[in-house]
């Protein structure tokens, strides 16, 4: 038991500039981190999730759902900010857990992050293909009805973005700036044009009386409650769990810590600022969405598009299409970056094959692990029905959120001497509230999602016992500092 609970020394968890290993080049500055966060948090969901949840679950109260989800994620973000300022490492929650709770728990969190990021990249790529085909059709171009075109587009976008991340970090960052700027312009147009056509009567009292659904309970909370409901306060809180998927991504900013100038200060600021901006934008779009048309008339398939068509502004369909395509492109790009950094850290620690921790001397990026991630994403997106699995992404993320919140409380007690660039205010109260909010979001997910998650984690634990436990660098009699593969400074 003592071997699997061995903990990583804090000095070994940080980068070269704080006395240990650091093999990734410094690339990001504070503004870049904000763009990185917005790149992954603001995707096509901003044009659909508000309307879908308003139509099916929360009614006009979806605006409150966005606020609830935003507050829950902000609490988690503050916890990430403290730990990333203490341990500026590419491993994010995986490395935080390694230092605070021990190796087996670190593996479990790393395995959950693999599920989150790898599956999310495939899910978003598949959605990108669907939206890209729809956007082309809306411009009047005939697209074959078969799925071959979608499959080809998914393949092309994943190959292109994997290549950018693997071979050209700075080009990827410049492309991210351009695409994020363009999609923010599209969202700005949606808000400005939409405000001019809002009918305040559509907001009602932000509350629709609850309705009992004639379906079997599906979520953990519904099973405990004994029935399925929509609307009312139950629906508002249930919608918040689904909406949390939209906010997921600020944690990926933490994986860029080793590549950030003055990371102890810059990473917390980048995470918090990007999340606050994203929350404001999401609430603004939700206000426009609900104000344009009664929630009962919003289409589930294309909610924002149908809302603008309902008020006679058909040309906004093309703006929404362009914004959605750009939005999902940046999401895929940042997800691949985040997944690369997590696996890179796990490989550097020996828990997965160390060859994946090699940094290319020519490109100054972890090229090998990036190509592996891109290949797996292509296989998942092309051959697995990933669009039905997005709740698994949410559960894997929330699982990591819970450990990070608990980690702040434990680290304050065990390691009060460590330098922190940011401290969660009102600790341990706010970390405890973050933990409770995260657990609440988790019980609003389906039991079937939990079952698949448990199976995934059980398989991961088996992999650890067979490979990771024996090959961990900490398993060596005289463990040495992690090897630096191709150290580069730029």
Short mmCIF file of C-alpha atoms in Angstrom, two decimals:
data_model
loop_
_atom_site.label_atom_id
_atom_site.label_comp_id
_atom_site.label_asym_id
_atom_site.label_seq_id
_atom_site.Cartn_x
_atom_site.Cartn_y
_atom_site.Cartn_z
CA UNK A 1 0.00 0.00 0.00
CA UNK A 2 2.85 2.38 0.83
CA UNK A 3 4.27 2.04 -2.69
CA UNK A 4 1.10 3.06 -4.47
CA UNK A 5 0.59 5.97 -2.06
CA UNK A 6 4.14 7.31 -2.48
CA UNK A 7 4.03 11.03 -3.09
CA UNK A 8 6.01 13.16 -5.49
CA UNK A 9 8.23 15.72 -3.74
CA UNK A 10 7.02 19.26 -4.48
CA UNK A 11 10.49 20.23 -5.75
CA UNK A 12 10.21 17.52 -8.40
CA UNK A 13 6.81 18.71 -9.55
CA UNK A 14 7.86 22.12 -10.81
CA UNK A 15 9.81 23.42 -13.75
CA UNK A 16 13.51 24.08 -14.21
CA UNK A 17 13.15 27.71 -13.18
CA UNK A 18 12.21 26.53 -9.68
CA UNK A 19 14.96 23.99 -9.33
CA UNK A 20 13.74 20.81 -11.06
CA UNK A 21 13.20 19.60 -14.63
CA UNK A 22 11.68 21.67 -17.40
CA UNK A 23 11.84 20.52 -20.98
CA UNK A 24 9.15 22.59 -22.67
CA UNK A 25 9.98 25.99 -24.15
CA UNK A 26 8.39 29.12 -22.70
CA UNK A 27 5.77 30.21 -25.20
CA UNK A 28 2.80 31.86 -23.49
CA UNK A 29 2.35 35.30 -22.02
CA UNK A 30 -0.67 36.40 -19.92
CA UNK A 31 -2.80 37.51 -22.88
CA UNK A 32 -2.07 34.22 -24.66
CA UNK A 33 -3.51 32.29 -21.73
CA UNK A 34 -6.76 34.23 -21.91
CA UNK A 35 -7.00 33.43 -25.62
CA UNK A 36 -6.18 29.78 -24.86
CA UNK A 37 -9.03 29.65 -22.33
CA UNK A 38 -11.51 31.37 -24.63
CA UNK A 39 -10.37 29.13 -27.46
CA UNK A 40 -11.56 26.01 -25.66
CA UNK A 41 -14.48 27.34 -23.59
CA UNK A 42 -16.31 29.18 -26.36
CA UNK A 43 -17.28 26.72 -29.05
CA UNK A 44 -20.35 25.95 -31.09
CA UNK A 45 -22.20 25.19 -27.87
CA UNK A 46 -22.63 28.89 -27.27
CA UNK A 47 -24.98 28.95 -30.28
CA UNK A 48 -27.01 25.91 -29.21
CA UNK A 49 -26.78 24.91 -25.57
CA UNK A 50 -28.82 27.82 -24.19
CA UNK A 51 -31.71 27.21 -26.57
CA UNK A 52 -31.66 23.45 -26.18
CA UNK A 53 -31.74 23.62 -22.39
CA UNK A 54 -34.39 26.36 -22.47
CA UNK A 55 -36.62 24.28 -24.74
CA UNK A 56 -36.31 20.99 -22.88
CA UNK A 57 -35.26 21.54 -19.28
CA UNK A 58 -35.21 25.02 -17.77
CA UNK A 59 -37.30 27.40 -19.85
CA UNK A 60 -36.28 31.07 -19.46
CA UNK A 61 -34.63 29.98 -16.21
CA UNK A 62 -31.75 28.72 -18.36
CA UNK A 63 -30.20 32.14 -17.72
CA UNK A 64 -30.07 31.24 -14.02
CA UNK A 65 -28.61 27.86 -15.01
CA UNK A 66 -25.72 29.61 -16.73
CA UNK A 67 -25.10 31.66 -13.62
CA UNK A 68 -25.16 28.59 -11.37
CA UNK A 69 -22.80 26.64 -13.63
CA UNK A 70 -20.54 29.69 -13.92
CA UNK A 71 -20.32 30.09 -10.13
CA UNK A 72 -19.57 26.38 -9.65
CA UNK A 73 -16.82 26.51 -12.26
CA UNK A 74 -15.42 29.76 -10.83
CA UNK A 75 -15.02 28.08 -7.43
CA UNK A 76 -13.17 25.22 -9.11
CA UNK A 77 -11.11 27.72 -11.10
CA UNK A 78 -9.93 29.46 -7.92
CA UNK A 79 -8.74 26.11 -6.58
CA UNK A 80 -6.90 25.35 -9.83
CA UNK A 81 -5.37 28.82 -9.67
CA UNK A 82 -3.82 28.23 -6.23
CA UNK A 83 -2.41 24.80 -7.05
CA UNK A 84 -1.08 25.85 -10.46
CA UNK A 85 0.60 28.87 -8.88
CA UNK A 86 2.24 26.54 -6.38
CA UNK A 87 3.19 23.84 -8.90
CA UNK A 88 3.50 25.40 -12.37
CA UNK A 89 3.62 22.12 -14.27
CA UNK A 90 2.17 20.69 -17.45
CA UNK A 91 0.52 17.87 -15.51
CA UNK A 92 -2.18 20.10 -13.97
CA UNK A 93 -4.58 18.14 -11.70
CA UNK A 94 -2.60 14.93 -12.26
CA UNK A 95 0.60 16.39 -10.82
CA UNK A 96 -1.24 18.27 -8.06
CA UNK A 97 -2.74 14.97 -6.92
CA UNK A 98 0.64 13.21 -7.17
CA UNK A 99 2.16 15.66 -4.70
CA UNK A 100 -0.79 15.91 -2.31
CA UNK A 101 -2.46 12.48 -2.25
CA UNK A 102 -0.01 9.99 -3.76
CA UNK A 103 0.75 8.03 -6.90
CA UNK A 104 -2.31 5.80 -7.27
CA UNK A 105 -4.65 8.77 -6.88
CA UNK A 106 -2.55 10.73 -9.35
CA UNK A 107 -2.91 7.89 -11.83
CA UNK A 108 -6.68 7.83 -11.32
CA UNK A 109 -6.91 11.57 -12.00
CA UNK A 110 -4.58 11.28 -14.99
CA UNK A 111 -6.74 8.47 -16.34
CA UNK A 112 -9.85 10.63 -15.87
CA UNK A 113 -8.13 13.49 -17.72
CA UNK A 114 -7.27 11.15 -20.57
CA UNK A 115 -10.96 10.30 -20.81
CA UNK A 116 -11.95 13.96 -20.67
CA UNK A 117 -9.52 15.37 -23.19
CA UNK A 118 -9.17 12.49 -25.64
CA UNK A 119 -12.89 11.83 -25.87
CA UNK A 120 -13.68 15.55 -25.99
CA UNK A 121 -11.38 16.03 -28.97
CA UNK A 122 -13.20 13.26 -30.83
CA UNK A 123 -16.66 14.52 -29.80
CA UNK A 124 -15.93 18.08 -30.89
CA UNK A 125 -14.32 16.95 -34.15
CA UNK A 126 -17.42 14.93 -34.99
CA UNK A 127 -19.64 17.90 -34.16
CA UNK A 128 -17.36 20.10 -36.27
CA UNK A 129 -17.99 17.85 -39.27
CA UNK A 130 -21.77 18.04 -38.79
CA UNK A 131 -21.74 21.83 -38.45
CA UNK A 132 -19.32 22.38 -41.34
CA UNK A 133 -21.56 20.40 -43.70
CA UNK A 134 -24.61 22.32 -42.47
CA UNK A 135 -22.83 25.63 -42.94
CA UNK A 136 -21.91 24.78 -46.52
CA UNK A 137 -25.50 23.73 -47.22
CA UNK A 138 -26.82 27.01 -45.79
CA UNK A 139 -24.69 28.87 -48.33
CA UNK A 140 -26.56 27.03 -51.08
CA UNK A 141 -23.93 24.41 -51.92
CA UNK A 142 -25.31 20.90 -52.44
CA UNK A 143 -23.65 18.32 -50.24
CA UNK A 144 -24.05 14.54 -50.80
CA UNK A 145 -26.44 13.00 -48.28
CA UNK A 146 -24.03 10.19 -47.37
CA UNK A 147 -21.73 10.51 -44.41
CA UNK A 148 -18.56 10.23 -46.50
CA UNK A 149 -18.15 14.00 -46.72
CA UNK A 150 -18.51 14.41 -42.96
CA UNK A 151 -16.04 11.60 -42.31
CA UNK A 152 -13.54 13.16 -44.69
CA UNK A 153 -13.91 16.61 -43.11
CA UNK A 154 -13.41 15.16 -39.61
CA UNK A 155 -10.28 13.35 -40.79
CA UNK A 156 -8.87 16.46 -42.46
CA UNK A 157 -9.44 18.79 -39.49
CA UNK A 158 -7.89 16.35 -37.00
CA UNK A 159 -4.84 15.74 -39.22
CA UNK A 160 -4.39 19.48 -39.78
CA UNK A 161 -4.68 20.50 -36.12
CA UNK A 162 -2.59 17.58 -34.89
CA UNK A 163 0.12 18.61 -37.33
CA UNK A 164 0.01 22.22 -36.12
CA UNK A 165 0.34 21.19 -32.46
CA UNK A 166 3.08 18.65 -33.24
CA UNK A 167 5.23 20.71 -35.55
CA UNK A 168 4.64 24.42 -34.99
CA UNK A 169 3.74 25.66 -31.51
CA UNK A 170 4.09 29.34 -32.38
CA UNK A 171 2.12 29.00 -35.61
CA UNK A 172 -0.58 27.24 -33.62
CA UNK A 173 -0.68 30.13 -31.14
CA UNK A 174 -0.94 32.72 -33.93
CA UNK A 175 -3.70 30.74 -35.62
CA UNK A 176 -5.50 30.53 -32.28
CA UNK A 177 -5.36 34.31 -31.85
CA UNK A 178 -6.83 34.86 -35.33
CA UNK A 179 -9.63 32.30 -34.96
CA UNK A 180 -10.60 33.38 -31.44
CA UNK A 181 -10.73 37.02 -32.55
CA UNK A 182 -12.94 36.08 -35.52
CA UNK A 183 -15.37 34.01 -33.48
CA UNK A 184 -15.64 36.75 -30.85
CA UNK A 185 -16.62 39.13 -33.64
CA UNK A 186 -19.31 36.66 -34.72
CA UNK A 187 -20.60 36.35 -31.16
CA UNK A 188 -20.55 40.13 -30.80
CA UNK A 189 -22.72 40.39 -33.91
CA UNK A 190 -25.16 37.84 -32.47
CA UNK A 191 -25.48 39.84 -29.25
CA UNK A 192 -25.75 43.30 -30.85
CA UNK A 193 -28.24 42.28 -33.55
CA UNK A 194 -30.18 40.08 -31.16
CA UNK A 195 -30.61 42.82 -28.55
CA UNK A 196 -32.44 44.94 -31.12
CA UNK A 197 -35.10 42.23 -31.54
CA UNK A 198 -35.66 41.13 -27.92
CA UNK A 199 -39.22 40.88 -26.64
CA UNK A 200 -39.06 41.23 -22.85
CA UNK A 201 -42.32 39.28 -22.51
CA UNK A 202 -40.43 36.12 -23.52
CA UNK A 203 -38.54 36.15 -20.23
CA UNK A 204 -41.69 35.77 -18.15
CA UNK A 205 -40.67 35.30 -14.51
CA UNK A 206 -37.65 33.14 -15.40
CA UNK A 207 -39.58 30.25 -13.91
CA UNK A 208 -41.77 27.58 -15.52
CA UNK A 209 -43.80 25.31 -13.21
CA UNK A 210 -42.21 21.86 -12.91
CA UNK A 211 -43.46 19.01 -15.07
CA UNK A 212 -43.17 15.32 -14.29
CA UNK A 213 -41.88 13.42 -17.30
CA UNK A 214 -43.30 10.07 -18.33
CA UNK A 215 -39.86 8.46 -18.53
CA UNK A 216 -37.82 6.35 -16.16
CA UNK A 217 -35.43 8.27 -13.88
CA UNK A 218 -32.05 8.53 -15.59
CA UNK A 219 -29.74 10.58 -13.38
CA UNK A 220 -28.42 9.64 -9.96
CA UNK A 221 -30.49 12.42 -8.40
CA UNK A 222 -33.68 11.40 -10.23
CA UNK A 223 -33.33 7.82 -9.02
CA UNK A 224 -32.95 9.08 -5.48
CA UNK A 225 -35.90 11.45 -5.99
CA UNK A 226 -38.03 8.74 -7.59
CA UNK A 227 -39.18 10.51 -10.77
CA UNK A 228 -37.97 12.54 -13.74
CA UNK A 229 -38.81 16.22 -13.88
CA UNK A 230 -38.20 19.16 -16.16
CA UNK A 231 -38.53 22.89 -15.57
CA UNK A 232 -39.04 24.41 -12.14
CA UNK A 233 -36.02 24.71 -9.88
CA UNK A 234 -35.19 21.06 -10.49
CA UNK A 235 -34.89 21.78 -14.21
CA UNK A 236 -32.83 24.90 -13.63
CA UNK A 237 -30.27 22.99 -11.58
CA UNK A 238 -30.34 20.00 -13.94
CA UNK A 239 -29.65 22.33 -16.88
CA UNK A 240 -26.67 23.74 -14.97
CA UNK A 241 -25.03 20.29 -15.05
CA UNK A 242 -25.44 20.09 -18.83
CA UNK A 243 -24.24 23.66 -19.23
CA UNK A 244 -21.09 22.87 -17.23
CA UNK A 245 -19.91 21.14 -20.43
CA UNK A 246 -19.73 24.58 -22.04
CA UNK A 247 -17.43 25.98 -19.35
CA UNK A 248 -15.06 23.05 -19.29
CA UNK A 249 -11.65 24.07 -20.55
CA UNK A 250 -10.29 26.64 -18.12
CA UNK A 251 -8.46 23.73 -16.47
CA UNK A 252 -6.55 23.20 -19.72
CA UNK A 253 -4.90 26.58 -19.19
CA UNK A 254 -3.20 25.02 -16.15
CA UNK A 255 -1.50 22.46 -18.42
CA UNK A 256 0.38 25.32 -20.12
CA UNK A 257 2.14 26.38 -16.90
CA UNK A 258 5.58 25.02 -17.82
CA UNK A 259 5.45 26.97 -21.07
CA UNK A 260 4.35 30.26 -19.51
CA UNK A 261 6.51 33.23 -18.60
CA UNK A 262 6.18 34.01 -14.87
CA UNK A 263 3.72 31.13 -14.53
CA UNK A 264 3.06 31.54 -10.79
CA UNK A 265 1.32 34.84 -11.46
CA UNK A 266 0.27 34.52 -15.09
CA UNK A 267 -1.54 31.17 -15.04
CA UNK A 268 -4.03 32.03 -12.24
CA UNK A 269 -4.80 35.36 -13.93
CA UNK A 270 -5.23 33.70 -17.32
CA UNK A 271 -7.60 31.03 -16.00
CA UNK A 272 -9.77 33.38 -13.96
CA UNK A 273 -9.96 36.10 -16.61
CA UNK A 274 -10.85 33.69 -19.42
CA UNK A 275 -13.55 32.01 -17.32
CA UNK A 276 -15.10 35.33 -16.27
CA UNK A 277 -15.13 36.59 -19.87
CA UNK A 278 -16.63 33.30 -21.10
CA UNK A 279 -19.31 33.40 -18.40
CA UNK A 280 -20.33 36.95 -19.32
CA UNK A 281 -20.49 36.03 -23.00
CA UNK A 282 -22.55 32.88 -22.36
CA UNK A 283 -25.06 34.73 -20.19
CA UNK A 284 -25.34 37.51 -22.79
CA UNK A 285 -26.06 34.99 -25.57
CA UNK A 286 -28.57 33.19 -23.32
CA UNK A 287 -30.38 36.48 -22.68
CA UNK A 288 -30.56 37.14 -26.41
CA UNK A 289 -31.66 33.59 -27.18
CA UNK A 290 -34.51 33.55 -24.69
CA UNK A 291 -35.53 37.12 -25.53
CA UNK A 292 -35.86 36.51 -29.28
CA UNK A 293 -38.57 33.85 -29.10
CA UNK A 294 -40.73 32.03 -26.53
CA UNK A 295 -38.89 28.98 -25.21
CA UNK A 296 -41.71 26.76 -26.50
CA UNK A 297 -40.93 27.82 -30.07
CA UNK A 298 -37.18 27.29 -29.97
CA UNK A 299 -35.89 24.46 -32.14
CA UNK A 300 -33.77 21.90 -30.32
CA UNK A 301 -31.66 21.18 -33.42
CA UNK A 302 -30.76 24.78 -34.34
CA UNK A 303 -32.02 26.98 -31.48
CA UNK A 304 -30.24 30.25 -32.17
CA UNK A 305 -30.75 29.99 -35.90
CA UNK A 306 -34.47 29.33 -35.45
CA UNK A 307 -34.75 32.22 -32.99
CA UNK A 308 -33.27 34.70 -35.49
CA UNK A 309 -35.43 33.34 -38.30
CA UNK A 310 -38.48 33.78 -36.05
CA UNK A 311 -37.78 37.54 -35.95
CA UNK A 312 -36.98 37.73 -39.68
CA UNK A 313 -33.18 38.13 -39.50
CA UNK A 314 -32.26 35.23 -41.77
CA UNK A 315 -28.82 36.54 -42.73
CA UNK A 316 -27.59 35.94 -39.19
CA UNK A 317 -27.65 32.22 -39.99
CA UNK A 318 -24.40 32.61 -41.94
CA UNK A 319 -22.73 34.56 -39.13
CA UNK A 320 -23.71 31.84 -36.68
CA UNK A 321 -22.38 29.13 -39.01
CA UNK A 322 -19.00 30.84 -39.40
CA UNK A 323 -18.76 31.46 -35.66
CA UNK A 324 -19.65 27.83 -34.90
CA UNK A 325 -17.07 26.39 -37.30
CA UNK A 326 -14.32 28.67 -35.99
CA UNK A 327 -15.42 28.03 -32.41
CA UNK A 328 -15.11 24.27 -32.70
CA UNK A 329 -11.81 24.52 -34.57
CA UNK A 330 -10.18 26.34 -31.67
CA UNK A 331 -11.72 23.92 -29.17
CA UNK A 332 -10.15 20.92 -30.94
CA UNK A 333 -6.80 22.70 -31.15
CA UNK A 334 -6.65 23.51 -27.43
CA UNK A 335 -7.92 20.07 -26.40
CA UNK A 336 -5.08 18.43 -28.31
CA UNK A 337 -2.61 20.80 -26.64
CA UNK A 338 -3.98 19.99 -23.17
CA UNK A 339 -4.05 16.24 -23.72
CA UNK A 340 -0.50 16.35 -25.04
CA UNK A 341 0.77 18.06 -21.88
CA UNK A 342 -0.99 15.67 -19.50
CA UNK A 343 0.30 12.55 -21.24
CA UNK A 344 3.73 14.14 -21.55
CA UNK A 345 3.84 14.56 -17.76
CA UNK A 346 2.63 11.03 -17.07
CA UNK A 347 5.26 9.64 -19.45
CA UNK A 348 7.98 11.75 -17.85
CA UNK A 349 7.01 10.22 -14.52
CA UNK A 350 7.27 6.72 -15.98
CA UNK A 351 3.61 5.80 -15.47
CA UNK A 352 3.20 5.37 -19.22
CA UNK A 353 6.05 4.63 -21.68
CA UNK A 354 8.80 7.24 -21.22
CA UNK A 355 9.40 7.51 -24.94
CA UNK A 356 6.25 9.65 -25.16
CA UNK A 357 8.01 12.33 -23.08
CA UNK A 358 10.51 13.08 -25.82
CA UNK A 359 10.61 16.70 -27.00
CA UNK A 360 11.60 17.20 -30.64
CA UNK A 361 14.90 19.06 -30.97
CA UNK A 362 13.74 20.48 -34.27
CA UNK A 363 10.20 21.56 -33.39
CA UNK A 364 10.61 22.03 -29.60
CA UNK A 365 7.30 20.25 -28.97
CA UNK A 366 6.38 16.77 -27.63
CA UNK A 367 5.79 15.62 -31.20
CA UNK A 368 5.62 11.88 -30.58
CA UNK A 369 2.84 11.97 -27.98
CA UNK A 370 0.93 14.54 -30.04
CA UNK A 371 0.86 12.24 -33.07
CA UNK A 372 -0.39 9.37 -30.89
CA UNK A 373 -3.18 11.58 -29.50
CA UNK A 374 -4.18 12.73 -32.98
CA UNK A 375 -4.30 9.14 -34.25
CA UNK A 376 -6.50 7.99 -31.36
CA UNK A 377 -8.81 11.00 -31.83
CA UNK A 378 -9.24 10.11 -35.51
CA UNK A 379 -10.09 6.48 -34.69
CA UNK A 380 -12.63 7.52 -32.05
CA UNK A 381 -14.24 10.21 -34.19
CA UNK A 382 -14.51 7.99 -37.28
CA UNK A 383 -15.52 4.65 -35.78
CA UNK A 384 -17.16 5.27 -32.38
CA UNK A 385 -20.53 7.00 -31.77
CA UNK A 386 -18.83 9.66 -29.66
CA UNK A 387 -21.63 12.23 -29.89
CA UNK A 388 -23.59 10.10 -27.41
CA UNK A 389 -20.73 10.18 -24.91
CA UNK A 390 -20.25 13.84 -24.09
CA UNK A 391 -21.49 13.33 -20.51
CA UNK A 392 -18.44 11.13 -19.94
CA UNK A 393 -16.31 14.17 -20.75
CA UNK A 394 -18.18 16.17 -18.10
CA UNK A 395 -17.88 13.44 -15.47
CA UNK A 396 -14.15 12.97 -16.06
CA UNK A 397 -13.64 16.71 -15.68
CA UNK A 398 -15.77 17.06 -12.56
CA UNK A 399 -13.92 14.13 -10.98
CA UNK A 400 -10.68 16.08 -11.36
CA UNK A 401 -12.38 19.25 -10.05
CA UNK A 402 -13.30 17.41 -6.83
CA UNK A 403 -9.70 16.33 -6.18
CA UNK A 404 -8.35 19.79 -6.87
CA UNK A 405 -10.79 21.37 -4.40
CA UNK A 406 -9.88 18.83 -1.74
CA UNK A 407 -6.21 19.29 -2.63
CA UNK A 408 -6.24 22.97 -1.71
CA UNK A 409 -7.52 22.17 1.78
CA UNK A 410 -5.05 19.34 2.35
CA UNK A 411 -2.04 21.20 0.94
CA UNK A 412 -2.70 24.23 3.15
CA UNK A 413 -2.39 21.90 6.15
CA UNK A 414 0.46 19.66 4.97
CA UNK A 415 2.62 22.12 3.05
CA UNK A 416 1.94 25.65 4.30
CA UNK A 417 5.56 26.65 3.56
CA UNK A 418 5.30 26.29 -0.24
CA UNK A 419 5.42 29.48 -2.26
CA UNK A 420 2.03 30.39 -3.73
CA UNK A 421 1.47 32.97 -6.44
CA UNK A 422 -2.25 32.94 -5.69
CA UNK A 423 -4.35 31.93 -2.69
CA UNK A 424 -8.02 30.98 -2.69
CA UNK A 425 -9.74 33.54 -0.45
CA UNK A 426 -11.76 32.34 2.54
CA UNK A 427 -10.09 28.94 2.56
CA UNK A 428 -11.17 26.28 3.51
CA UNK A 429 -14.73 27.59 3.01
CA UNK A 430 -14.55 28.29 -0.74
CA UNK A 431 -12.70 25.02 -1.59
CA UNK A 432 -15.31 23.13 0.45
CA UNK A 433 -18.10 24.91 -1.42
CA UNK A 434 -16.34 24.05 -4.69
CA UNK A 435 -16.26 20.39 -3.69
CA UNK A 436 -19.97 20.41 -2.80
CA UNK A 437 -20.93 22.23 -6.02
CA UNK A 438 -18.92 19.73 -8.05
CA UNK A 439 -20.58 16.77 -6.35
CA UNK A 440 -23.98 18.33 -7.03
CA UNK A 441 -23.23 18.63 -10.73
CA UNK A 442 -22.01 15.02 -10.75
CA UNK A 443 -25.22 13.53 -9.28
CA UNK A 444 -27.19 15.30 -12.01
CA UNK A 445 -25.50 13.10 -14.61
CA UNK A 446 -27.01 9.85 -15.87
CA UNK A 447 -26.49 6.54 -14.09
CA UNK A 448 -25.43 5.01 -17.42
CA UNK A 449 -22.66 7.62 -17.67
CA UNK A 450 -21.51 6.68 -14.17
CA UNK A 451 -21.47 2.99 -15.12
CA UNK A 452 -19.23 3.61 -18.13
CA UNK A 453 -17.02 5.88 -16.05
CA UNK A 454 -16.57 3.21 -13.36
CA UNK A 455 -15.63 0.64 -16.02
CA UNK A 456 -13.09 3.04 -17.54
CA UNK A 457 -11.53 3.77 -14.16
CA UNK A 458 -11.41 0.07 -13.24
CA UNK A 459 -9.57 -0.67 -16.48
CA UNK A 460 -7.21 2.20 -15.77
CA UNK A 461 -6.44 0.90 -12.29
CA UNK A 462 -5.56 -2.46 -13.83
CA UNK A 463 -3.19 -0.75 -16.26
CA UNK A 464 -1.53 1.04 -13.35
CA UNK A 465 -1.06 -2.15 -11.32
CA UNK A 466 0.36 -4.02 -14.31
CA UNK A 467 2.59 -1.27 -15.76
CA UNK A 468 2.62 2.10 -14.02
CA UNK A 469 3.40 0.96 -10.47
CA UNK A 470 6.50 -0.96 -11.59
CA UNK A 471 7.82 1.58 -14.08
CA UNK A 472 7.28 4.74 -12.05
CA UNK A 473 10.45 6.74 -11.50
CA UNK A 474 9.61 6.74 -7.81
CA UNK A 475 9.78 2.93 -7.86
CA UNK A 476 13.55 3.07 -8.40
CA UNK A 477 15.72 2.42 -5.33
CA UNK A 478 17.39 5.82 -5.69
CA UNK A 479 14.95 7.86 -7.78
CA UNK A 480 16.63 10.55 -9.83
CA UNK A 481 15.09 13.79 -11.02
CA UNK A 482 12.98 13.31 -14.12
CA UNK A 483 14.94 13.22 -17.32
CA UNK A 484 14.92 16.30 -19.50
CA UNK A 485 14.45 15.36 -23.14
CA UNK A 486 15.60 18.02 -25.55
CA UNK A 487 15.63 21.05 -23.22
CA UNK A 488 14.87 24.26 -25.06
CA UNK A 489 14.49 27.87 -24.07
CA UNK A 490 13.09 30.47 -26.43
#
